[in-house]
CSV table of C-alpha atoms in Angstrom, one decimal:
chain,number,residue,atom,x,y,z
W,1,UNK,CA,-17.6,25.0,-0.5
W,2,UNK,CA,-16.5,21.7,1.0
W,3,UNK,CA,-15.2,19.3,-1.5
W,4,UNK,CA,-16.6,15.7,-1.4
W,5,UNK,CA,-13.8,13.2,-0.6
W,6,UNK,CA,-13.3,10.5,-3.2
W,7,UNK,CA,-15.3,8.1,-1.1
W,8,UNK,CA,-18.8,8.1,0.4
W,9,UNK,CA,-18.3,4.7,2.1
W,10,UNK,CA,-16.0,3.6,4.9
W,11,UNK,CA,-13.0,1.5,3.9
W,12,UNK,CA,-9.9,0.1,5.5
W,13,UNK,CA,-6.3,0.1,4.4
W,14,UNK,CA,-3.9,-2.3,6.1
W,15,UNK,CA,-0.1,-2.5,5.7
W,16,UNK,CA,2.2,-5.1,7.2
W,17,UNK,CA,5.2,-4.7,9.4
W,18,UNK,CA,8.6,-6.0,8.4
W,19,UNK,CA,11.3,-8.4,9.7
W,20,UNK,CA,14.9,-8.4,8.6
W,21,UNK,CA,15.7,-12.1,8.0
W,22,UNK,CA,19.4,-11.7,7.1
W,23,UNK,CA,22.0,-9.0,6.9
W,24,UNK,CA,21.5,-6.8,9.9
W,25,UNK,CA,24.3,-4.3,10.6
W,26,UNK,CA,26.3,-5.5,7.6
W,27,UNK,CA,23.8,-3.7,5.3
W,28,UNK,CA,25.2,-0.4,6.8
W,29,UNK,CA,28.5,-1.2,5.0
W,30,UNK,CA,27.0,-1.9,1.6
W,31,UNK,CA,26.3,-5.6,2.2
W,32,UNK,CA,23.1,-7.4,1.2
W,33,UNK,CA,20.1,-7.8,3.5
W,34,UNK,CA,16.9,-9.8,3.1
W,35,UNK,CA,13.7,-8.5,4.6
W,36,UNK,CA,10.1,-9.8,4.5
W,37,UNK,CA,6.7,-8.4,5.2
W,38,UNK,CA,5.3,-9.4,8.6
W,39,UNK,CA,1.6,-10.2,8.8
W,40,UNK,CA,1.2,-8.1,11.9
W,41,UNK,CA,-0.4,-5.1,10.4
W,42,UNK,CA,-1.5,-1.5,10.9
W,43,UNK,CA,-5.1,-0.8,10.0
W,44,UNK,CA,-6.4,2.6,8.9
W,45,UNK,CA,-10.2,3.0,8.9
W,46,UNK,CA,-11.4,5.9,6.7
W,47,UNK,CA,-14.9,7.4,7.2
W,48,UNK,CA,-16.3,10.5,5.5
W,49,UNK,CA,-17.6,13.6,7.3
W,50,UNK,CA,-20.1,16.1,6.2
W,51,UNK,CA,-18.1,19.2,7.3
W,52,UNK,CA,-14.6,20.5,6.4
W,53,UNK,CA,-12.8,19.0,9.3
W,54,UNK,CA,-10.4,16.1,9.3
W,55,UNK,CA,-9.9,13.9,12.4
W,56,UNK,CA,-6.9,11.7,13.2
W,57,UNK,CA,-7.6,9.0,15.8
W,58,UNK,CA,-4.7,6.9,17.0
W,59,UNK,CA,-6.0,5.1,20.1
W,60,UNK,CA,-2.8,3.0,20.7
W,61,UNK,CA,-0.9,6.2,21.5
W,62,UNK,CA,-3.7,8.4,22.8
W,63,UNK,CA,-4.1,10.7,19.8
W,64,UNK,CA,-7.5,12.2,18.9
W,65,UNK,CA,-7.1,15.4,17.0
W,66,UNK,CA,-9.6,17.4,15.0
W,67,UNK,CA,-8.3,19.9,12.4
W,68,UNK,CA,-10.1,22.6,10.4
W,69,UNK,CA,-8.8,21.9,6.9
W,70,UNK,CA,-8.7,25.7,6.3
W,71,UNK,CA,-5.9,25.9,8.9
W,72,UNK,CA,-3.7,23.0,7.7
W,73,UNK,CA,-0.8,24.1,5.4
W,74,UNK,CA,-1.0,23.3,1.7
W,75,UNK,CA,2.3,22.3,0.2
W,76,UNK,CA,3.6,22.6,-3.3
W,77,UNK,CA,6.4,20.6,-4.9
W,78,UNK,CA,9.9,21.7,-3.6
W,79,UNK,CA,8.3,24.0,-1.0
W,80,UNK,CA,10.3,22.3,1.7
W,81,UNK,CA,13.9,21.1,1.5
W,82,UNK,CA,13.0,18.1,3.6
W,83,UNK,CA,9.5,16.7,4.6
W,84,UNK,CA,10.6,16.9,8.2
W,85,UNK,CA,10.4,20.7,8.0
W,86,UNK,CA,6.6,20.6,7.8
W,87,UNK,CA,6.4,21.7,11.5
W,88,UNK,CA,7.6,25.1,10.5
W,89,UNK,CA,4.4,25.6,8.5
W,90,UNK,CA,2.0,24.5,11.2
W,91,UNK,CA,1.5,28.1,12.3
W,92,UNK,CA,-0.8,28.5,15.2
W,93,UNK,CA,-1.7,24.8,15.2
W,94,UNK,CA,-0.4,23.3,18.4
W,95,UNK,CA,1.2,19.9,17.9
W,96,UNK,CA,1.4,18.1,21.3
W,97,UNK,CA,4.6,16.5,22.5
W,98,UNK,CA,4.6,12.8,23.2
W,99,UNK,CA,4.5,9.6,21.1
W,100,UNK,CA,1.9,10.9,18.7
W,101,UNK,CA,3.8,14.0,17.7
W,102,UNK,CA,5.6,12.6,14.6
W,103,UNK,CA,2.4,10.7,13.6
W,104,UNK,CA,0.5,14.0,13.6
W,105,UNK,CA,3.2,15.8,11.6
W,106,UNK,CA,3.3,13.0,9.1
W,107,UNK,CA,-0.4,13.3,8.6
W,108,UNK,CA,-0.1,17.1,8.2
W,109,UNK,CA,2.6,16.7,5.6
W,110,UNK,CA,0.7,14.1,3.5
W,111,UNK,CA,-2.6,16.0,3.7
W,112,UNK,CA,-0.9,19.3,2.8
W,113,UNK,CA,0.8,17.6,-0.2
W,114,UNK,CA,-2.1,15.7,-1.6
W,115,UNK,CA,-5.2,17.8,-1.0
W,116,UNK,CA,-5.9,21.1,-2.7
W,117,UNK,CA,-9.6,21.6,-1.7
W,118,UNK,CA,-11.1,21.4,1.7
W,119,UNK,CA,-12.9,18.1,2.6
W,120,UNK,CA,-14.0,16.2,5.7
W,121,UNK,CA,-13.0,12.7,6.8
W,122,UNK,CA,-11.7,10.7,9.7
W,123,UNK,CA,-8.7,8.4,9.7
W,124,UNK,CA,-8.5,6.0,12.6
W,125,UNK,CA,-5.4,3.8,12.9
W,126,UNK,CA,-5.0,0.7,15.0
W,127,UNK,CA,-1.6,-1.1,14.9
W,128,UNK,CA,-1.1,-4.7,15.9
W,129,UNK,CA,2.7,-4.2,15.8
W,130,UNK,CA,4.7,-3.5,19.0
W,131,UNK,CA,6.3,0.0,18.9
W,132,UNK,CA,10.1,0.5,18.9
W,133,UNK,CA,10.7,-3.3,18.5
W,134,UNK,CA,12.4,-3.2,15.1
W,135,UNK,CA,9.3,-4.5,13.3
W,136,UNK,CA,8.5,-1.5,11.1
W,137,UNK,CA,5.5,-0.1,13.0
W,138,UNK,CA,6.3,3.4,11.8
W,139,UNK,CA,6.5,2.3,8.1
W,140,UNK,CA,3.2,0.3,8.4
W,141,UNK,CA,1.5,3.4,9.7
W,142,UNK,CA,3.0,5.6,7.0
W,143,UNK,CA,2.1,3.1,4.2
W,144,UNK,CA,-1.5,2.7,5.4
W,145,UNK,CA,-1.9,6.5,5.8
W,146,UNK,CA,-0.3,7.3,2.5
W,147,UNK,CA,-2.5,4.8,0.7
W,148,UNK,CA,-5.7,6.1,2.4
W,149,UNK,CA,-5.0,9.7,1.6
W,150,UNK,CA,-3.9,9.0,-2.0
W,151,UNK,CA,-7.3,7.3,-2.5
W,152,UNK,CA,-9.2,10.0,-0.8
W,153,UNK,CA,-7.5,12.7,-2.9
W,154,UNK,CA,-8.0,10.9,-6.2
W,155,UNK,CA,-4.3,10.6,-6.7
W,156,UNK,CA,-4.0,6.8,-6.6
W,157,UNK,CA,-3.3,5.6,-10.1
W,158,UNK,CA,-4.8,2.5,-11.6
W,159,UNK,CA,-1.4,1.3,-12.7
W,160,UNK,CA,1.8,1.2,-10.6
W,161,UNK,CA,-0.2,2.2,-7.5
W,162,UNK,CA,2.3,0.5,-5.2
W,163,UNK,CA,5.1,2.7,-6.5
W,164,UNK,CA,3.2,5.8,-5.8
W,165,UNK,CA,2.2,4.6,-2.3
W,166,UNK,CA,5.8,3.7,-1.6
W,167,UNK,CA,7.0,7.1,-2.7
W,168,UNK,CA,4.6,9.0,-0.3
W,169,UNK,CA,5.2,6.5,2.5
W,170,UNK,CA,8.9,7.2,2.2
W,171,UNK,CA,8.2,10.9,2.6
W,172,UNK,CA,6.3,10.1,5.8
W,173,UNK,CA,9.2,8.1,7.0
W,174,UNK,CA,11.4,11.1,6.4
W,175,UNK,CA,9.2,13.2,8.6
W,176,UNK,CA,9.5,10.6,11.4
W,177,UNK,CA,13.2,9.5,11.0
W,178,UNK,CA,15.0,12.1,9.0
W,179,UNK,CA,17.1,9.9,6.7
W,180,UNK,CA,15.5,6.4,6.6
W,181,UNK,CA,16.9,3.7,4.3
W,182,UNK,CA,13.5,3.1,2.6
W,183,UNK,CA,13.6,-0.6,3.1
W,184,UNK,CA,10.8,-0.6,5.8
W,185,UNK,CA,8.2,1.2,3.7
W,186,UNK,CA,9.2,-0.8,0.5
W,187,UNK,CA,8.6,-4.1,2.3
W,188,UNK,CA,5.3,-2.9,3.8
W,189,UNK,CA,4.1,-1.6,0.5
W,190,UNK,CA,5.1,-4.5,-1.7
W,191,UNK,CA,4.9,-7.4,0.7
W,192,UNK,CA,6.8,-10.7,0.1
W,193,UNK,CA,10.6,-10.8,0.4
W,194,UNK,CA,13.0,-8.1,-0.7
W,195,UNK,CA,16.7,-8.1,-1.3
W,196,UNK,CA,18.3,-4.8,-0.4
W,197,UNK,CA,21.7,-3.2,-0.8
W,198,UNK,CA,22.4,0.3,0.4
W,199,UNK,CA,22.3,2.8,-2.5
W,200,UNK,CA,20.4,0.4,-4.7
W,201,UNK,CA,16.7,-0.1,-5.3
W,202,UNK,CA,15.2,-3.0,-3.3
W,203,UNK,CA,14.4,-6.1,-5.4
W,204,UNK,CA,11.4,-8.4,-4.9
W,205,UNK,CA,12.5,-12.0,-4.6
W,206,UNK,CA,10.7,-14.4,-6.9
W,207,UNK,CA,9.0,-16.7,-4.4
W,208,UNK,CA,5.4,-17.1,-3.3
W,209,UNK,CA,6.2,-19.1,-0.2
W,210,UNK,CA,5.4,-17.3,3.0
W,211,UNK,CA,7.2,-18.6,6.1
W,212,UNK,CA,5.5,-19.4,9.4
W,213,UNK,CA,7.4,-17.7,12.2
W,214,UNK,CA,7.2,-16.8,15.8
W,215,UNK,CA,8.0,-13.2,16.7
W,216,UNK,CA,9.1,-12.8,20.4
W,217,UNK,CA,9.4,-9.4,22.0
W,218,UNK,CA,12.0,-9.3,24.7
W,219,UNK,CA,10.6,-5.9,25.8
W,220,UNK,CA,14.3,-4.9,26.4
W,221,UNK,CA,14.7,-1.3,25.3
W,222,UNK,CA,17.6,-0.6,23.0
W,223,UNK,CA,19.1,2.3,21.0
W,224,UNK,CA,19.6,1.5,17.3
W,225,UNK,CA,22.0,4.4,17.1
W,226,UNK,CA,24.2,3.1,19.9
W,227,UNK,CA,24.2,-0.4,18.6
W,228,UNK,CA,25.2,0.7,15.1
W,229,UNK,CA,27.9,2.9,16.7
W,230,UNK,CA,29.2,0.0,18.7
W,231,UNK,CA,29.7,-2.1,15.6
W,232,UNK,CA,31.4,0.8,13.9
W,233,UNK,CA,33.8,1.2,16.9
W,234,UNK,CA,34.6,-2.5,16.8
W,235,UNK,CA,35.3,-2.2,13.1
W,236,UNK,CA,37.6,0.8,13.7
W,237,UNK,CA,39.5,-1.1,16.4
W,238,UNK,CA,39.7,-4.5,14.5
W,239,UNK,CA,39.0,-3.8,10.8
W,240,UNK,CA,40.3,-7.1,9.4
W,241,UNK,CA,38.3,-9.3,11.8
W,242,UNK,CA,35.1,-7.3,11.7
W,243,UNK,CA,35.2,-6.9,8.0
W,244,UNK,CA,35.4,-10.7,7.7
W,245,UNK,CA,32.4,-11.1,10.0
W,246,UNK,CA,30.4,-8.5,7.9
W,247,UNK,CA,31.4,-10.4,4.7
W,248,UNK,CA,30.2,-13.6,6.3
W,249,UNK,CA,26.8,-12.0,7.2
W,250,UNK,CA,26.6,-10.8,3.6
W,251,UNK,CA,27.1,-14.4,2.4
W,252,UNK,CA,24.2,-15.7,4.6
W,253,UNK,CA,22.0,-13.1,2.9
W,254,UNK,CA,23.2,-14.0,-0.6
W,255,UNK,CA,22.7,-17.7,0.1
W,256,UNK,CA,19.2,-17.0,1.4
W,257,UNK,CA,18.4,-15.1,-1.8
W,258,UNK,CA,19.5,-18.1,-3.8
W,259,UNK,CA,17.3,-20.5,-1.7
W,260,UNK,CA,14.3,-18.3,-2.0
W,261,UNK,CA,14.6,-18.0,-5.8
W,262,UNK,CA,15.6,-21.6,-6.5
W,263,UNK,CA,13.5,-23.8,-4.4
W,264,UNK,CA,14.7,-27.4,-4.0
W,265,UNK,CA,14.7,-30.2,-1.6
W,266,UNK,CA,16.2,-29.3,1.8
W,267,UNK,CA,15.5,-25.6,1.5
W,268,UNK,CA,13.8,-25.3,4.9
W,269,UNK,CA,16.7,-27.0,6.7
W,270,UNK,CA,19.3,-24.8,5.0
W,271,UNK,CA,17.3,-21.7,5.9
W,272,UNK,CA,17.3,-22.8,9.5
W,273,UNK,CA,21.1,-23.3,9.3
W,274,UNK,CA,21.5,-19.8,7.8
W,275,UNK,CA,19.4,-18.3,10.6
W,276,UNK,CA,21.6,-19.9,13.2
W,277,UNK,CA,24.8,-18.7,11.4
W,278,UNK,CA,23.5,-15.2,10.9
W,279,UNK,CA,22.7,-14.8,14.6
W,280,UNK,CA,26.0,-16.2,15.7
W,281,UNK,CA,27.8,-13.7,13.5
W,282,UNK,CA,25.7,-10.9,14.9
W,283,UNK,CA,26.4,-12.0,18.4
W,284,UNK,CA,30.1,-11.9,17.6
W,285,UNK,CA,29.6,-8.2,16.8
W,286,UNK,CA,28.2,-7.7,20.3
W,287,UNK,CA,24.6,-6.9,19.3
W,288,UNK,CA,22.9,-9.9,21.0
W,289,UNK,CA,21.4,-9.8,24.5
W,290,UNK,CA,20.9,-12.4,27.3
W,291,UNK,CA,17.1,-12.3,26.6
W,292,UNK,CA,17.7,-13.1,22.9
W,293,UNK,CA,20.0,-16.0,23.8
W,294,UNK,CA,17.3,-17.3,26.2
W,295,UNK,CA,14.8,-17.3,23.4
W,296,UNK,CA,17.2,-19.2,21.2
W,297,UNK,CA,17.7,-21.8,23.9
W,298,UNK,CA,14.0,-22.4,24.4
W,299,UNK,CA,13.2,-22.7,20.7
W,300,UNK,CA,16.3,-24.8,19.9
W,301,UNK,CA,14.9,-27.5,22.3
W,302,UNK,CA,12.1,-27.9,19.7
W,303,UNK,CA,14.3,-27.9,16.6
W,304,UNK,CA,13.4,-24.3,15.7
W,305,UNK,CA,16.1,-21.8,14.7
W,306,UNK,CA,15.9,-18.2,16.1
W,307,UNK,CA,17.8,-15.0,15.6
W,308,UNK,CA,17.6,-11.4,16.5
W,309,UNK,CA,15.8,-9.2,13.9
W,310,UNK,CA,16.7,-5.5,13.5
W,311,UNK,CA,19.4,-3.8,15.5
W,312,UNK,CA,19.5,-6.4,18.3
W,313,UNK,CA,20.4,-5.5,21.9
W,314,UNK,CA,16.9,-6.6,22.9
W,315,UNK,CA,14.0,-5.9,20.7
W,316,UNK,CA,12.6,-9.0,19.0
W,317,UNK,CA,13.7,-12.4,17.9
W,318,UNK,CA,12.4,-14.2,14.9
W,319,UNK,CA,11.9,-18.0,14.9
W,320,UNK,CA,11.4,-20.1,11.8
W,321,UNK,CA,8.7,-22.7,12.4
W,322,UNK,CA,9.2,-26.0,10.5
W,323,UNK,CA,6.4,-26.8,8.1
W,324,UNK,CA,5.9,-30.1,9.8
W,325,UNK,CA,5.6,-28.6,13.3
W,326,UNK,CA,2.2,-29.4,14.8
W,327,UNK,CA,-0.1,-26.7,16.2
W,328,UNK,CA,0.4,-28.3,19.6
W,329,UNK,CA,4.2,-28.0,19.4
W,330,UNK,CA,4.0,-24.3,18.3
W,331,UNK,CA,1.6,-23.6,21.2
W,332,UNK,CA,3.9,-25.3,23.6
W,333,UNK,CA,6.8,-23.2,22.5
W,334,UNK,CA,4.7,-20.1,22.8
W,335,UNK,CA,3.7,-21.1,26.3
W,336,UNK,CA,7.3,-21.7,27.3
W,337,UNK,CA,8.4,-18.3,25.9
W,338,UNK,CA,5.5,-16.6,27.8
W,339,UNK,CA,6.4,-18.4,31.0
W,340,UNK,CA,9.9,-17.0,30.5
W,341,UNK,CA,8.5,-13.5,30.5
W,342,UNK,CA,8.3,-12.8,26.8
W,343,UNK,CA,5.5,-11.7,24.5
W,344,UNK,CA,5.2,-14.1,21.6
W,345,UNK,CA,3.2,-13.9,18.4
W,346,UNK,CA,2.5,-16.6,15.8
W,347,UNK,CA,2.4,-15.1,12.3
W,348,UNK,CA,3.9,-15.4,8.8
W,349,UNK,CA,6.6,-13.5,7.0
W,350,UNK,CA,6.5,-12.9,3.2
W,351,UNK,CA,2.8,-12.3,2.9
W,352,UNK,CA,0.7,-9.6,1.3
W,353,UNK,CA,1.7,-5.9,1.2
W,354,UNK,CA,-0.6,-2.9,1.4
W,355,UNK,CA,-4.3,-3.8,0.8
W,356,UNK,CA,-7.7,-2.1,0.7
W,357,UNK,CA,-10.8,-3.7,2.3
W,358,UNK,CA,-14.3,-2.4,1.6
W,359,UNK,CA,-16.2,-5.4,2.9
W,360,UNK,CA,-15.9,-8.5,5.2
W,361,UNK,CA,-17.9,-11.6,4.2
W,362,UNK,CA,-19.9,-9.4,1.7
W,363,UNK,CA,-20.8,-6.9,4.5
W,364,UNK,CA,-19.6,-3.3,4.3
W,365,UNK,CA,-16.8,-2.7,6.8
W,366,UNK,CA,-18.8,-0.1,8.8
W,367,UNK,CA,-21.7,-2.4,9.3
W,368,UNK,CA,-19.4,-5.3,10.1
W,369,UNK,CA,-17.4,-3.3,12.7
W,370,UNK,CA,-20.6,-2.2,14.6
W,371,UNK,CA,-22.0,-5.8,14.5
W,372,UNK,CA,-18.8,-7.1,16.0
W,373,UNK,CA,-19.2,-5.1,19.1
W,374,UNK,CA,-20.6,-6.7,22.3
W,375,UNK,CA,-24.3,-5.6,22.6
W,376,UNK,CA,-23.7,-3.3,25.6
W,377,UNK,CA,-21.0,-1.4,23.8
W,378,UNK,CA,-23.0,-1.3,20.6
W,379,UNK,CA,-25.9,0.4,22.5
W,380,UNK,CA,-23.5,2.9,24.1
W,381,UNK,CA,-22.0,4.4,21.0
W,382,UNK,CA,-23.4,7.6,19.5
W,383,UNK,CA,-26.3,7.4,17.1
W,384,UNK,CA,-24.3,8.9,14.2
W,385,UNK,CA,-23.4,5.8,12.1
W,386,UNK,CA,-19.9,6.8,11.4
W,387,UNK,CA,-19.2,7.9,14.9
W,388,UNK,CA,-20.4,4.4,15.9
W,389,UNK,CA,-18.0,2.8,13.4
W,390,UNK,CA,-15.1,4.8,14.7
W,391,UNK,CA,-15.9,4.0,18.4
W,392,UNK,CA,-16.4,0.4,17.4
W,393,UNK,CA,-13.1,0.2,15.6
W,394,UNK,CA,-11.3,1.6,18.6
W,395,UNK,CA,-13.0,-0.8,21.0
W,396,UNK,CA,-12.6,-4.0,18.9
W,397,UNK,CA,-10.2,-6.7,20.2
W,398,UNK,CA,-7.0,-7.0,18.2
W,399,UNK,CA,-8.0,-10.5,17.0
W,400,UNK,CA,-11.1,-9.0,15.4
W,401,UNK,CA,-9.3,-6.1,13.9
W,402,UNK,CA,-7.0,-8.5,12.2
W,403,UNK,CA,-10.0,-9.9,10.2
W,404,UNK,CA,-10.1,-6.6,8.3
W,405,UNK,CA,-7.1,-7.6,6.2
W,406,UNK,CA,-8.1,-9.3,2.9
């Protein structure tokens, strides 16, 4: 018999990306880093089915897979030495190569770990985060997916739900990355700002003040592994000098923690100063890039401080927007960055973590999604109401999808 999922209505789970504000590279050597949730999110739409199949739809990377739940492996505790070994249990199920491979394996691992009975549902995920840009797109997917499957399986507790979501999202990150630090999924789950030191549990910073930022994607590909190795080589060659630089990066992070938790006059300007210092120190380690320096030049003309975020070498830059900056000024900066060939997003860092949405403006998410479609698309989707919802969710513009966050 097909078990009824723990929902008969559509719902959405959204989870934010992350940006490292202070401490990149130094964190590898036991120094402090500060990260914040980035309100560019992944959105998982969950809709029930009447059969015993589960469907995973990831339109951003061309995945649309339908699985018979009788064929998916069921996992017991300690069955695998590492979550990444789930592929060995997939049997005759063919997992395609390509960008969606790890996402499918993560889904299989979480489903097999959380579900005992057969059931039917569809999970469709849209992400408004650029991939491989150091903004935690993988963690946002894993947090949203883990939260959705925990709720469907009836394993989401009333208390300490975020701890349970974070635990399973970390397992998903292990499938994707082998030995992740855990900071990305922790930020995405909890939201806000976190202080992190390797080997210690991340600590939420006691501040409710989200920061307005610009995130600018250089679209320059880079290898995190190679950049980390480059810093390690520099440290091996010049240990005294590089250790002093790493210590200084640590101090920028520690100073930022103090500013976040002890708000006073001048905090905003001091954060801007720390952003400039942190980037300069990272550039000294050789992990900046001409594109990142160009972004810093453009934003500095408008009294905005920018720095690389993540591994550097390309990827993204983070710009703090002063609280007194007008919308016109921010738009001008964005136009200048776009004219220079960059993708630029205006958002906030330090906002909400994982969240569930059942309705938008008192209207159920499935009805709202279908209503948001242009009339000709609405008429073209299949008659089945949830098929229409899924098709609508896939077709909606990113700006409309963003309204599904609470």
